[in-house]
Coordinates of N, CA and C in Angstrom, one line a residue:
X1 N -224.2 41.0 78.1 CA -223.0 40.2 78.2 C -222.3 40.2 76.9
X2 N -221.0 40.0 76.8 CA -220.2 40.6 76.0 C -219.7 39.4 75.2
X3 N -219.8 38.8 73.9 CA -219.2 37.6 73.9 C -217.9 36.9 74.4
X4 N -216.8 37.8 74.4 CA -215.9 37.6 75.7 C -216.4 37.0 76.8
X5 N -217.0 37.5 77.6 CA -217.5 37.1 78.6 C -218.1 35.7 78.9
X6 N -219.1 35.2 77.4 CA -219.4 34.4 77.2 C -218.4 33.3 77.1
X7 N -218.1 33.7 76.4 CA -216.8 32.2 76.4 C -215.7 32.4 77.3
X8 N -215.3 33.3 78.1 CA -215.1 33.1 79.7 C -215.7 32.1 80.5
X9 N -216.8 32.2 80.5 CA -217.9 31.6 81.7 C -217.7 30.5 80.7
X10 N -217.7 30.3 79.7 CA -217.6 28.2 79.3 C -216.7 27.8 79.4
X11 N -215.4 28.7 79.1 CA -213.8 28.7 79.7 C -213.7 28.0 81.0
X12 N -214.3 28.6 82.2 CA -214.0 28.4 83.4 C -215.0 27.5 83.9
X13 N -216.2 27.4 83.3 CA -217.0 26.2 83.5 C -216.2 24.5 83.3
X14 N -215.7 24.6 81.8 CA -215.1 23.2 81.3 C -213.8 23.7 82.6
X15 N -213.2 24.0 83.1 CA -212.2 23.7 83.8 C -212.7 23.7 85.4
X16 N -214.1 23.8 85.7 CA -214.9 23.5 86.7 C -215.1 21.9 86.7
X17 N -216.0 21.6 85.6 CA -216.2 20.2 85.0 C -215.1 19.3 85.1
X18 N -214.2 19.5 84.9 CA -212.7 19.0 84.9 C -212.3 18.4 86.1
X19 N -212.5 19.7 87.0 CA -211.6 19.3 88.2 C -212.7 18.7 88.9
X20 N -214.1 19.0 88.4 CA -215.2 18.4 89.7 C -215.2 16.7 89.2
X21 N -215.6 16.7 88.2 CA -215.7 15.3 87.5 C -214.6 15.0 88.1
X22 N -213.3 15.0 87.9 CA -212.0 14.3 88.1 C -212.0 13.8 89.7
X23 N -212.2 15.1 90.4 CA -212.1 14.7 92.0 C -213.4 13.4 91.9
X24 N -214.7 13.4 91.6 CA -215.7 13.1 92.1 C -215.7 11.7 91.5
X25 N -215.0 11.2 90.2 CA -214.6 10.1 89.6 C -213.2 9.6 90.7
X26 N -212.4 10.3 91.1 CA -211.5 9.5 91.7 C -211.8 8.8 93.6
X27 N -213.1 9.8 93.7 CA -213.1 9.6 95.1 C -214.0 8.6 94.9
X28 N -215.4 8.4 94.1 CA -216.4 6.7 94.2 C -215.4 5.8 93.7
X29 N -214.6 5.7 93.0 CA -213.5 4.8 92.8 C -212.7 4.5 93.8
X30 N -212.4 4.8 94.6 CA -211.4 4.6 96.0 C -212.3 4.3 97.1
X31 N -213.3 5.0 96.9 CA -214.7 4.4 98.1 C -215.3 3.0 97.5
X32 N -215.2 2.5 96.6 CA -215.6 1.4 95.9 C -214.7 0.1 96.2
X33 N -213.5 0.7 95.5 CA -212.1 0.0 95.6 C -211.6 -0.9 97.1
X34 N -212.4 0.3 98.3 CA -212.3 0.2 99.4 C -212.8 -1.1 99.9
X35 N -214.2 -1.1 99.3 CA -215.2 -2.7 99.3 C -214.7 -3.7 99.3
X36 N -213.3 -3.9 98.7 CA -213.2 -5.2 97.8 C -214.4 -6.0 97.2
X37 N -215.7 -5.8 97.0 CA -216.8 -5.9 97.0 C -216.7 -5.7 95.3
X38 N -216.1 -7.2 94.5 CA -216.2 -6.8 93.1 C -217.8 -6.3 92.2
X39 N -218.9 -7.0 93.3 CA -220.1 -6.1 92.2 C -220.4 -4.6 92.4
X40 N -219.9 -4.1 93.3 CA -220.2 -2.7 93.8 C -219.2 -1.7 93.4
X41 N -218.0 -2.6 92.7 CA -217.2 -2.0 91.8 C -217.2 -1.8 91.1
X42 N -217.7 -3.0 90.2 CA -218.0 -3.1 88.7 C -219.0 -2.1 88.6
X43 N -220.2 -2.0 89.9 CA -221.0 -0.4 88.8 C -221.0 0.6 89.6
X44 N -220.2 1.2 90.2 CA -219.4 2.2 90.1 C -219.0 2.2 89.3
X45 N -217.7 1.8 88.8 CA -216.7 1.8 87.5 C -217.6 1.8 85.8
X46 N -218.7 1.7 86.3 CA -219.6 1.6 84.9 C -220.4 3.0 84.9
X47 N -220.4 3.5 86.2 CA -220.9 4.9 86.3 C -219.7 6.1 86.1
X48 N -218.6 5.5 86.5 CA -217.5 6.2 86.3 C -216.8 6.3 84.9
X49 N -217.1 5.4 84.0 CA -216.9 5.4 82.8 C -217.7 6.1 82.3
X50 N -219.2 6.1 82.0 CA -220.3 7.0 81.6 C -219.7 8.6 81.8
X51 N -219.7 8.7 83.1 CA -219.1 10.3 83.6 C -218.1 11.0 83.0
X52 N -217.0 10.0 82.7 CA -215.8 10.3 82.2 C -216.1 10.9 80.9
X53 N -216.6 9.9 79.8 CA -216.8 10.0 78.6 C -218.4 11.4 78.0
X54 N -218.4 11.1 79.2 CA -219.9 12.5 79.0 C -219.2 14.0 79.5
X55 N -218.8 13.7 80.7 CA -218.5 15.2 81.3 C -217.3 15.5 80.6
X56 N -216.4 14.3 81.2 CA -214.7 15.1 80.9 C -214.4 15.2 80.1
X57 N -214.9 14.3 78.6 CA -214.8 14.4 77.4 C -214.5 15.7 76.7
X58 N -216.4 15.9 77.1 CA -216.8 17.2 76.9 C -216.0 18.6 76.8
X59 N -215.7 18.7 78.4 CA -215.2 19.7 78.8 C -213.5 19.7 78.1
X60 N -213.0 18.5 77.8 CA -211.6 18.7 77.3 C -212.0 19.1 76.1
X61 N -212.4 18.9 75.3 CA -212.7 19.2 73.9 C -213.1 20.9 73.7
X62 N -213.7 21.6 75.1 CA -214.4 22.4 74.6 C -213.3 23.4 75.3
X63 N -212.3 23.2 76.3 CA -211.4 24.0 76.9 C -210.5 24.6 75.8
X64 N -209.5 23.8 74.5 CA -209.3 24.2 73.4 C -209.5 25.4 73.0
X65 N -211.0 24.9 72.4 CA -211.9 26.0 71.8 C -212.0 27.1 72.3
X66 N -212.3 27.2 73.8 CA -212.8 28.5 74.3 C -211.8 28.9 74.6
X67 N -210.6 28.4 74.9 CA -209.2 29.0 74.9 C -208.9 29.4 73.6
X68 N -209.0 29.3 73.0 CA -208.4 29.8 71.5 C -209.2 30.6 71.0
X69 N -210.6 31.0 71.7 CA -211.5 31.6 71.4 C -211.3 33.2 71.8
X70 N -210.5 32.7 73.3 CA -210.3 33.9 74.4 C -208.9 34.2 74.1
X71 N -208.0 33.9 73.2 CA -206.9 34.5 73.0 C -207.1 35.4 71.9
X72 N -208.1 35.1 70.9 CA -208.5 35.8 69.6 C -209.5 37.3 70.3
X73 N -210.5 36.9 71.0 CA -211.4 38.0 71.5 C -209.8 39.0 72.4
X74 N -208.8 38.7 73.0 CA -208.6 39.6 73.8 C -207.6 40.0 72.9
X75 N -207.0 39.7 71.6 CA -205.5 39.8 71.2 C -204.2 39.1 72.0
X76 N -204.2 38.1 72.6 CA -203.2 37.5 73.7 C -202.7 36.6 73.0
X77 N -201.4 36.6 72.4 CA -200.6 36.4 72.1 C -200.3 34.4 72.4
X78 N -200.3 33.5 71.3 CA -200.0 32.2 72.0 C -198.7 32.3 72.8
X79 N -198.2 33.2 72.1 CA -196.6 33.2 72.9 C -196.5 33.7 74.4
X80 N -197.3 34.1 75.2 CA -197.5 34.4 76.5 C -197.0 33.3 76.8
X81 N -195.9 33.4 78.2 CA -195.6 32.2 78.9 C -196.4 31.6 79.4
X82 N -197.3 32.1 80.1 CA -198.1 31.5 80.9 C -199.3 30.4 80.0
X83 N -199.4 31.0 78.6 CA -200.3 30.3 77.5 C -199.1 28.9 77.2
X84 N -198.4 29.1 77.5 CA -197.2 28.1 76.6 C -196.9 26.9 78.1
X85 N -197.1 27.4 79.1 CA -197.4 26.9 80.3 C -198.5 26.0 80.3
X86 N -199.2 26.8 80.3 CA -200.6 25.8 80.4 C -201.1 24.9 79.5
X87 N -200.5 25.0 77.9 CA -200.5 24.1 76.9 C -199.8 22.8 77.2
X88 N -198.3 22.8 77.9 CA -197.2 22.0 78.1 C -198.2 21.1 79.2
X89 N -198.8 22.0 80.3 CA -199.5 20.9 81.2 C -200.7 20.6 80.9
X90 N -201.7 21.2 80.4 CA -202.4 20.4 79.3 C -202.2 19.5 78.3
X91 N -201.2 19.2 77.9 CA -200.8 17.9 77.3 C -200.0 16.9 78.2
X92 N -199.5 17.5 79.2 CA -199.3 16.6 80.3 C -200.6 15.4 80.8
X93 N -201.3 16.3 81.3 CA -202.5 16.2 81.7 C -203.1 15.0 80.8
X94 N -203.5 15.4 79.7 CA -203.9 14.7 78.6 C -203.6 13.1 78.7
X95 N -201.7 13.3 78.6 CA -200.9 11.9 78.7 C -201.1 10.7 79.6
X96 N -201.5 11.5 81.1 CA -202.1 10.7 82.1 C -203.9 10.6 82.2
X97 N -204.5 11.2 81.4 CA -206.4 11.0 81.6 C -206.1 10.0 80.8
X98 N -205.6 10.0 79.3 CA -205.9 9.1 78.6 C -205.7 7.6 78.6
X99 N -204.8 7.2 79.5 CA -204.3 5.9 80.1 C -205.9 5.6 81.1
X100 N -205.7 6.5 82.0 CA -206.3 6.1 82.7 C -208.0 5.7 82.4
X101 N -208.4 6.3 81.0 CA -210.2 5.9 80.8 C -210.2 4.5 80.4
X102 N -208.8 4.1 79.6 CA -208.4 2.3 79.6 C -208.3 1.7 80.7
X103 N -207.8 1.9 81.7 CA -207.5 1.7 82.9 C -209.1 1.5 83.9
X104 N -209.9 2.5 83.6 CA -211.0 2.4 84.2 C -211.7 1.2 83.7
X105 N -212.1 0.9 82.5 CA -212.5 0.2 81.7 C -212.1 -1.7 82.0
X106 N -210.7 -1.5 81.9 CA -210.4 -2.6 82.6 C -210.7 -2.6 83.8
X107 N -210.5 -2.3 84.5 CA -211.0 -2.6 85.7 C -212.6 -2.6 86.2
X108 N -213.2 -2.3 85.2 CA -215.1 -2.7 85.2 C -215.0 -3.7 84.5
X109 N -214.5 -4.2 83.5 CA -214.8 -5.3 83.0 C -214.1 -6.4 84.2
X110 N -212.8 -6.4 84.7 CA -212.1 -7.3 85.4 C -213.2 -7.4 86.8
X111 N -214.0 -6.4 87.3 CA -214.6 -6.1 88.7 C -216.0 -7.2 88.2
X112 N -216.5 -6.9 87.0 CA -217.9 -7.6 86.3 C -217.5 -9.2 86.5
X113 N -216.8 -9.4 85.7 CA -216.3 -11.2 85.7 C -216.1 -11.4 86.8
X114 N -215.1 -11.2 88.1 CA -215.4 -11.2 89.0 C -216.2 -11.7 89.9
X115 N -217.4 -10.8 89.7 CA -218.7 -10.7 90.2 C -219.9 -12.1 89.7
X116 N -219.6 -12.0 88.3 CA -220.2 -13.1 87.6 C -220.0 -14.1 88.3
X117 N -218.5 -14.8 88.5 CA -217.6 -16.0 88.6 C -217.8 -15.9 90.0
X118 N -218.4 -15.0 90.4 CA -218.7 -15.1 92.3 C -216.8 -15.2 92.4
X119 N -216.1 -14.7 92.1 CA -214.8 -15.1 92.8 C -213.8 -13.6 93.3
X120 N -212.4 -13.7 93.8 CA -212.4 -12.6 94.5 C -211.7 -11.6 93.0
X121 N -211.1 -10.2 93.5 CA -210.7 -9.4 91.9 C -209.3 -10.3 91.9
X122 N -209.0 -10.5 90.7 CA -207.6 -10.8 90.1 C -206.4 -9.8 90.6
X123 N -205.7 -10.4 90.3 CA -204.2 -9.1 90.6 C -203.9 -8.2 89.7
X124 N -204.5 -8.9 88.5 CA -204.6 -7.7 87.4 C -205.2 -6.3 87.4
X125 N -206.5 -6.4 88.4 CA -207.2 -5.5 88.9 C -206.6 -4.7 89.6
X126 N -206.2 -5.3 90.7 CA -205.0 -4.2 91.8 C -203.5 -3.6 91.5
X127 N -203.3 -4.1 90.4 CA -202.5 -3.2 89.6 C -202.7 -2.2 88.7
X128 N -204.1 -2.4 87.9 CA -204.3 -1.0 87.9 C -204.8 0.0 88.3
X129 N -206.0 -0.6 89.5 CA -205.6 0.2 90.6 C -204.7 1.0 91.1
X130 N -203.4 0.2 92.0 CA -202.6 1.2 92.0 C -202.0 2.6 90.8
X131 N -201.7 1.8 89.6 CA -201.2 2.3 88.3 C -202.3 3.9 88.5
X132 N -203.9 3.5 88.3 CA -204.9 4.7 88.3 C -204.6 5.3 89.2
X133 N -204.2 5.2 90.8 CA -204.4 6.1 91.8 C -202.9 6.7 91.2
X134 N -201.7 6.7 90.9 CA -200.7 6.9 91.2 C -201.0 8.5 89.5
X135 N -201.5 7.7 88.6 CA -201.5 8.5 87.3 C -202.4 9.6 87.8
X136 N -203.5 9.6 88.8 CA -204.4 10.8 89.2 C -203.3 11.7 89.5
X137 N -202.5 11.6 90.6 CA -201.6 13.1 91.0 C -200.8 13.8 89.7
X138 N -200.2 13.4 89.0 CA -199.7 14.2 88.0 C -201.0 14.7 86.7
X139 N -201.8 14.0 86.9 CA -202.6 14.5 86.0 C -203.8 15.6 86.9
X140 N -203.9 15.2 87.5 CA -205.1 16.2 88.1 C -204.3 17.5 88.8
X141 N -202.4 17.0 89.2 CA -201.7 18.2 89.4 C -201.4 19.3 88.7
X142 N -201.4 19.0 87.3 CA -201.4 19.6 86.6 C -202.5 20.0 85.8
X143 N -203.7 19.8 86.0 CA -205.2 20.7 85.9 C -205.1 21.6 87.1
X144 N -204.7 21.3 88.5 CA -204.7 22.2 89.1 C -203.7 23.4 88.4
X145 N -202.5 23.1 88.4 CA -201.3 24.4 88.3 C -201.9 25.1 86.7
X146 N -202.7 25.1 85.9 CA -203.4 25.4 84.8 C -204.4 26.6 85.1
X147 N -205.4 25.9 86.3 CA -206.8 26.8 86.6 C -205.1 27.6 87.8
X148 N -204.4 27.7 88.0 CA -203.7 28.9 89.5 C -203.1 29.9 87.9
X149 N -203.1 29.0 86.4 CA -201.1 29.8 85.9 C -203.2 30.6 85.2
X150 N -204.5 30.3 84.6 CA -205.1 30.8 84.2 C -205.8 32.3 85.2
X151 N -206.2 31.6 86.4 CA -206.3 32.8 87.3 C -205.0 34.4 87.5
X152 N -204.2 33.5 87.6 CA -202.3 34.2 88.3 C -201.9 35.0 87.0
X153 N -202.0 34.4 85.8 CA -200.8 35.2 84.8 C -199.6 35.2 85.1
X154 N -198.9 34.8 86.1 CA -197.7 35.5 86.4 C -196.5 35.4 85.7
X155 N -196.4 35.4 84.4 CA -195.4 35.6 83.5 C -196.0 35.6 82.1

């Protein structure tokens, strides 16, 4: 195996990690959310935070790298549209994960007290709620259009 290669397969892994974490964080969140059940939210949302900061961290940090790794091994130009593409929604992307790991956060601490106080979630809670579900489509839309412009090339 060819170092190219190698940092392909960690290339396409962190943008595996990405989209698996992402879906798999937004769906026990909405299955939880569903409860109204503030202590079965609060740890979900405490397992969903862990996940976040372990997998997707990870993998953001390391997509960079192996992209800049795999433009040096092949000679590909930053200036390729489709690199200048995927940078613009990668920072897209970015704009909306990074709200949202606060967003998670709050809403495990607001789901905990809650739970403590035996009482039902605040409104503060179901507004970020919505706020999270709404910030998932533009951010996880544009991880998808990233892994089609990475596969596709088409400009």
């Amino acid at each position: 195996m060819t170092l190219y290669f190698l940092v392909k397969y960690l290339h396409v892994l962190g943008a595996i990690v990405i989209l698996g974490t992402g879906t798999g964080i937004a769906f026990f969140m909405l299955m939880a959310h569903r409860t109204d059940n503030a202590e079965f939210i609060a740890r979900t949302a405490s397992v969903v935070v862990i996940a976040d900061a372990i997998f997707t961290l990870s993998a953001v940090i390391l997509q960079p790298v192996t992209g800049g790794l795999l433009m040096m091994l092949s000679a590909t130009a930053i200036t390729e549209r489709w690199i200048l593409a995927s940078l613009a929604l990668y920072a897209i992307a970015g704009l909306f994960w990074i709200p949202v790991v606060f967003m998670q956060i709050e809403m495990r601490d607001l789901a905990r007290e809650a739970a403590e106080q035996h009482v039902a979630l605040p409104e503060r809670y179901f507004v970020l709620f919505r706020r999270w579900f709404a910030f998932g489509f533009p951010g996880f839309g544009a991880t998808m259009a990233i892994l089609w412009l990475m596969i596709a090339k088409p400009f």
